[in-house]
Amino acid sequence: MSSRPALLTTAALLNRRTVLAGTCAAGCAALAGCATYSAAPEPEAAPQAGGTAAPQPGGAAAPLVKAAEVPVGGGVILAAQQVVVTQPTAGLFKAFSTTCTHQGCEVTSVADGQIVCPCHGSYFSVTDGAPTEGPAKKPLPEKAVTVSGDAVTLA
């Protein structure tokens, strides 16, 4: 008996190559699928104060919220409009996008002068939307608002 390993036929090599290539392709596809990460589903936010920003006759936007509904040093989340309206100091109103700049989750609350993103623990200032804690490095995008009487409206 010979101590040399058996030689594989050309057909056997092609079969093994085909199997290996197919396995590699499947593995690469699985890894690519893992790379398309999306944020975990978010908990539903409690209903917040404020009206809708539906267009009014004549093209004017409806008020987002009444000024009296926005606490001084705090704010309200208007999920349907994807806006958080804050009042850092009495009479000064700011608005920011509700989309967290870390990975796109929606902020869900305002507490102790901070806008809170529950997904990864980012906090943003009610004054300028700047991140104050957590993995977010960029501020929430600011949205221009106007105040007329008791109505806060997107500009």
PDB file of N, CA and C in Angstrom, residues 64 76-86 94-110 114-117 122-126 128-131 136 138-145 154:
ATOM      1  N   LEU A  64     -47.764  75.177  16.322  1.00  0.00           N
ATOM      2  CA  LEU A  64     -47.269  73.900  16.835  1.00  0.00           C
ATOM      3  C   LEU A  64     -47.835  73.631  18.215  1.00  0.00           C
ATOM      4  N   VAL A  76     -41.625  70.499  25.076  1.00  0.00           N
ATOM      5  CA  VAL A  76     -42.599  69.478  24.717  1.00  0.00           C
ATOM      6  C   VAL A  76     -42.172  68.829  23.403  1.00  0.00           C
ATOM      7  N   ILE A  77     -42.430  67.530  23.328  1.00  0.00           N
ATOM      8  CA  ILE A  77     -42.140  66.773  22.118  1.00  0.00           C
ATOM      9  C   ILE A  77     -43.408  66.728  21.284  1.00  0.00           C
ATOM     10  N   LEU A  78     -43.314  67.085  20.027  1.00  0.00           N
ATOM     11  CA  LEU A  78     -44.432  67.007  19.092  1.00  0.00           C
ATOM     12  C   LEU A  78     -44.048  65.958  18.050  1.00  0.00           C
ATOM     13  N   ALA A  79     -44.284  64.696  18.403  1.00  0.00           N
ATOM     14  CA  ALA A  79     -43.819  63.566  17.599  1.00  0.00           C
ATOM     15  C   ALA A  79     -44.350  63.605  16.171  1.00  0.00           C
ATOM     16  N   ALA A  80     -45.613  63.937  15.990  1.00  0.00           N
ATOM     17  CA  ALA A  80     -46.203  63.953  14.653  1.00  0.00           C
ATOM     18  C   ALA A  80     -45.512  64.958  13.733  1.00  0.00           C
ATOM     19  N   GLN A  81     -45.030  66.047  14.302  1.00  0.00           N
ATOM     20  CA  GLN A  81     -44.341  67.078  13.517  1.00  0.00           C
ATOM     21  C   GLN A  81     -42.819  66.902  13.549  1.00  0.00           C
ATOM     22  N   GLN A  82     -42.331  65.935  14.314  1.00  0.00           N
ATOM     23  CA  GLN A  82     -40.906  65.666  14.488  1.00  0.00           C
ATOM     24  C   GLN A  82     -40.160  66.911  14.967  1.00  0.00           C
ATOM     25  N   VAL A  83     -40.773  67.573  15.959  1.00  0.00           N
ATOM     26  CA  VAL A  83     -40.212  68.804  16.519  1.00  0.00           C
ATOM     27  C   VAL A  83     -40.290  68.739  18.040  1.00  0.00           C
ATOM     28  N   VAL A  84     -39.243  69.235  18.683  1.00  0.00           N
ATOM     29  CA  VAL A  84     -39.292  69.469  20.122  1.00  0.00           C
ATOM     30  C   VAL A  84     -39.214  70.978  20.296  1.00  0.00           C
ATOM     31  N   VAL A  85     -40.184  71.550  21.003  1.00  0.00           N
ATOM     32  CA  VAL A  85     -40.207  72.994  21.260  1.00  0.00           C
ATOM     33  C   VAL A  85     -39.786  73.195  22.707  1.00  0.00           C
ATOM     34  N   THR A  86     -38.797  74.075  22.917  1.00  0.00           N
ATOM     35  CA  THR A  86     -38.311  74.335  24.270  1.00  0.00           C
ATOM     36  C   THR A  86     -38.470  75.812  24.608  1.00  0.00           C
ATOM     37  N   LYS A  94     -37.378  77.898  21.400  1.00  0.00           N
ATOM     38  CA  LYS A  94     -36.484  77.255  20.435  1.00  0.00           C
ATOM     39  C   LYS A  94     -37.180  75.997  19.936  1.00  0.00           C
ATOM     40  N   ALA A  95     -36.782  75.525  18.778  1.00  0.00           N
ATOM     41  CA  ALA A  95     -37.311  74.256  18.256  1.00  0.00           C
ATOM     42  C   ALA A  95     -36.171  73.486  17.620  1.00  0.00           C
ATOM     43  N   PHE A  96     -36.237  72.171  17.772  1.00  0.00           N
ATOM     44  CA  PHE A  96     -35.200  71.285  17.250  1.00  0.00           C
ATOM     45  C   PHE A  96     -35.857  70.057  16.640  1.00  0.00           C
ATOM     46  N   SER A  97     -35.119  69.399  15.777  1.00  0.00           N
ATOM     47  CA  SER A  97     -35.564  68.127  15.227  1.00  0.00           C
ATOM     48  C   SER A  97     -35.612  67.103  16.357  1.00  0.00           C
ATOM     49  N   THR A  98     -36.542  66.165  16.275  1.00  0.00           N
ATOM     50  CA  THR A  98     -36.616  65.099  17.276  1.00  0.00           C
ATOM     51  C   THR A  98     -35.706  63.925  16.917  1.00  0.00           C
ATOM     52  N   THR A  99     -34.996  64.001  15.798  1.00  0.00           N
ATOM     53  CA  THR A  99     -34.132  62.904  15.368  1.00  0.00           C
ATOM     54  C   THR A  99     -32.751  63.038  15.998  1.00  0.00           C
ATOM     55  N   CYS A 100     -32.396  62.077  16.835  1.00  0.00           N
ATOM     56  CA  CYS A 100     -31.097  62.082  17.508  1.00  0.00           C
ATOM     57  C   CYS A 100     -29.974  62.000  16.481  1.00  0.00           C
ATOM     58  N   THR A 101     -28.933  62.775  16.693  1.00  0.00           N
ATOM     59  CA  THR A 101     -27.810  62.814  15.763  1.00  0.00           C
ATOM     60  C   THR A 101     -26.847  61.650  15.942  1.00  0.00           C
ATOM     61  N   HIS A 102     -27.089  60.793  16.926  1.00  0.00           N
ATOM     62  CA  HIS A 102     -26.217  59.635  17.114  1.00  0.00           C
ATOM     63  C   HIS A 102     -26.540  58.539  16.113  1.00  0.00           C
ATOM     64  N   GLN A 103     -27.759  57.994  16.167  1.00  0.00           N
ATOM     65  CA  GLN A 103     -28.122  56.943  15.218  1.00  0.00           C
ATOM     66  C   GLN A 103     -29.550  57.061  14.724  1.00  0.00           C
ATOM     67  N   GLY A 104     -30.123  58.239  14.834  1.00  0.00           N
ATOM     68  CA  GLY A 104     -31.415  58.489  14.213  1.00  0.00           C
ATOM     69  C   GLY A 104     -32.648  58.089  14.995  1.00  0.00           C
ATOM     70  N   CYS A 105     -32.508  57.714  16.241  1.00  0.00           N
ATOM     71  CA  CYS A 105     -33.687  57.438  17.064  1.00  0.00           C
ATOM     72  C   CYS A 105     -34.415  58.755  17.334  1.00  0.00           C
ATOM     73  N   GLU A 106     -35.643  58.661  17.759  1.00  0.00           N
ATOM     74  CA  GLU A 106     -36.409  59.857  18.100  1.00  0.00           C
ATOM     75  C   GLU A 106     -36.280  60.153  19.591  1.00  0.00           C
ATOM     76  N   VAL A 107     -36.030  61.427  19.922  1.00  0.00           N
ATOM     77  CA  VAL A 107     -36.033  61.821  21.328  1.00  0.00           C
ATOM     78  C   VAL A 107     -37.468  61.697  21.817  1.00  0.00           C
ATOM     79  N   THR A 108     -37.617  61.378  23.110  1.00  0.00           N
ATOM     80  CA  THR A 108     -38.967  61.098  23.591  1.00  0.00           C
ATOM     81  C   THR A 108     -39.400  61.902  24.800  1.00  0.00           C
ATOM     82  N   SER A 109     -38.475  62.657  25.409  1.00  0.00           N
ATOM     83  CA  SER A 109     -38.885  63.430  26.577  1.00  0.00           C
ATOM     84  C   SER A 109     -37.944  64.602  26.806  1.00  0.00           C
ATOM     85  N   VAL A 110     -38.421  65.511  27.655  1.00  0.00           N
ATOM     86  CA  VAL A 110     -37.624  66.655  28.088  1.00  0.00           C
ATOM     87  C   VAL A 110     -37.712  66.674  29.602  1.00  0.00           C
ATOM     88  N   GLN A 114     -32.999  69.021  29.807  1.00  0.00           N
ATOM     89  CA  GLN A 114     -32.351  68.146  28.830  1.00  0.00           C
ATOM     90  C   GLN A 114     -33.399  67.490  27.923  1.00  0.00           C
ATOM     91  N   ILE A 115     -33.080  67.379  26.648  1.00  0.00           N
ATOM     92  CA  ILE A 115     -33.889  66.625  25.697  1.00  0.00           C
ATOM     93  C   ILE A 115     -33.282  65.223  25.688  1.00  0.00           C
ATOM     94  N   VAL A 116     -34.108  64.203  25.891  1.00  0.00           N
ATOM     95  CA  VAL A 116     -33.602  62.850  26.140  1.00  0.00           C
ATOM     96  C   VAL A 116     -33.880  61.906  24.975  1.00  0.00           C
ATOM     97  N   CYS A 117     -32.826  61.204  24.540  1.00  0.00           N
ATOM     98  CA  CYS A 117     -32.965  60.126  23.563  1.00  0.00           C
ATOM     99  C   CYS A 117     -32.810  58.810  24.326  1.00  0.00           C
ATOM    100  N   SER A 122     -28.285  59.547  24.940  1.00  0.00           N
ATOM    101  CA  SER A 122     -27.822  60.897  24.616  1.00  0.00           C
ATOM    102  C   SER A 122     -28.771  61.922  25.217  1.00  0.00           C
ATOM    103  N   TYR A 123     -28.194  63.036  25.670  1.00  0.00           N
ATOM    104  CA  TYR A 123     -28.951  64.155  26.225  1.00  0.00           C
ATOM    105  C   TYR A 123     -28.520  65.411  25.487  1.00  0.00           C
ATOM    106  N   PHE A 124     -29.482  66.306  25.269  1.00  0.00           N
ATOM    107  CA  PHE A 124     -29.228  67.539  24.535  1.00  0.00           C
ATOM    108  C   PHE A 124     -29.767  68.723  25.329  1.00  0.00           C
ATOM    109  N   SER A 125     -29.103  69.863  25.223  1.00  0.00           N
ATOM    110  CA  SER A 125     -29.501  71.078  25.918  1.00  0.00           C
ATOM    111  C   SER A 125     -30.775  71.658  25.316  1.00  0.00           C
ATOM    112  N   VAL A 126     -31.693  72.124  26.180  1.00  0.00           N
ATOM    113  CA  VAL A 126     -32.905  72.778  25.691  1.00  0.00           C
ATOM    114  C   VAL A 126     -32.591  74.166  25.130  1.00  0.00           C
ATOM    115  N   ASP A 128     -29.714  75.126  23.168  1.00  0.00           N
ATOM    116  CA  ASP A 128     -29.159  75.152  21.814  1.00  0.00           C
ATOM    117  C   ASP A 128     -29.116  73.797  21.124  1.00  0.00           C
ATOM    118  N   GLY A 129     -29.656  72.761  21.750  1.00  0.00           N
ATOM    119  CA  GLY A 129     -29.676  71.433  21.146  1.00  0.00           C
ATOM    120  C   GLY A 129     -28.349  70.705  21.182  1.00  0.00           C
ATOM    121  N   ALA A 130     -27.337  71.303  21.832  1.00  0.00           N
ATOM    122  CA  ALA A 130     -26.014  70.688  21.883  1.00  0.00           C
ATOM    123  C   ALA A 130     -26.026  69.441  22.767  1.00  0.00           C
ATOM    124  N   PRO A 131     -25.257  68.411  22.375  1.00  0.00           N
ATOM    125  CA  PRO A 131     -25.206  67.222  23.221  1.00  0.00           C
ATOM    126  C   PRO A 131     -24.509  67.531  24.542  1.00  0.00           C
ATOM    127  N   ALA A 136     -23.921  60.878  21.346  1.00  0.00           N
ATOM    128  CA  ALA A 136     -24.131  61.890  20.296  1.00  0.00           C
ATOM    129  C   ALA A 136     -23.049  62.957  20.382  1.00  0.00           C
ATOM    130  N   LYS A 138     -23.035  65.595  17.762  1.00  0.00           N
ATOM    131  CA  LYS A 138     -23.550  66.773  17.056  1.00  0.00           C
ATOM    132  C   LYS A 138     -24.851  67.233  17.703  1.00  0.00           C
ATOM    133  N   PRO A 139     -25.138  68.542  17.631  1.00  0.00           N
ATOM    134  CA  PRO A 139     -26.395  69.054  18.198  1.00  0.00           C
ATOM    135  C   PRO A 139     -27.596  68.628  17.362  1.00  0.00           C
ATOM    136  N   LEU A 140     -28.762  68.661  17.990  1.00  0.00           N
ATOM    137  CA  LEU A 140     -29.999  68.450  17.249  1.00  0.00           C
ATOM    138  C   LEU A 140     -30.165  69.612  16.274  1.00  0.00           C
ATOM    139  N   PRO A 141     -30.563  69.355  15.041  1.00  0.00           N
ATOM    140  CA  PRO A 141     -30.767  70.459  14.098  1.00  0.00           C
ATOM    141  C   PRO A 141     -31.854  71.408  14.594  1.00  0.00           C
ATOM    142  N   GLU A 142     -31.534  72.705  14.565  1.00  0.00           N
ATOM    143  CA  GLU A 142     -32.488  73.716  15.024  1.00  0.00           C
ATOM    144  C   GLU A 142     -33.477  74.045  13.917  1.00  0.00           C
ATOM    145  N   LYS A 143     -34.709  74.346  14.322  1.00  0.00           N
ATOM    146  CA  LYS A 143     -35.755  74.768  13.399  1.00  0.00           C
ATOM    147  C   LYS A 143     -36.212  76.155  13.836  1.00  0.00           C
ATOM    148  N   ALA A 144     -36.400  77.033  12.889  1.00  0.00           N
ATOM    149  CA  ALA A 144     -36.818  78.401  13.209  1.00  0.00           C
ATOM    150  C   ALA A 144     -38.290  78.419  13.595  1.00  0.00           C
ATOM    151  N   VAL A 145     -38.598  79.139  14.662  1.00  0.00           N
ATOM    152  CA  VAL A 145     -39.979  79.313  15.105  1.00  0.00           C
ATOM    153  C   VAL A 145     -40.282  80.779  15.304  1.00  0.00           C
ATOM    154  N   LEU A 154     -43.778  77.069  13.347  1.00  0.00           N
ATOM    155  CA  LEU A 154     -42.557  76.957  12.552  1.00  0.00           C
ATOM    156  C   LEU A 154     -42.488  78.136  11.597  1.00  0.00           C
TER     157      LEU A 154
END
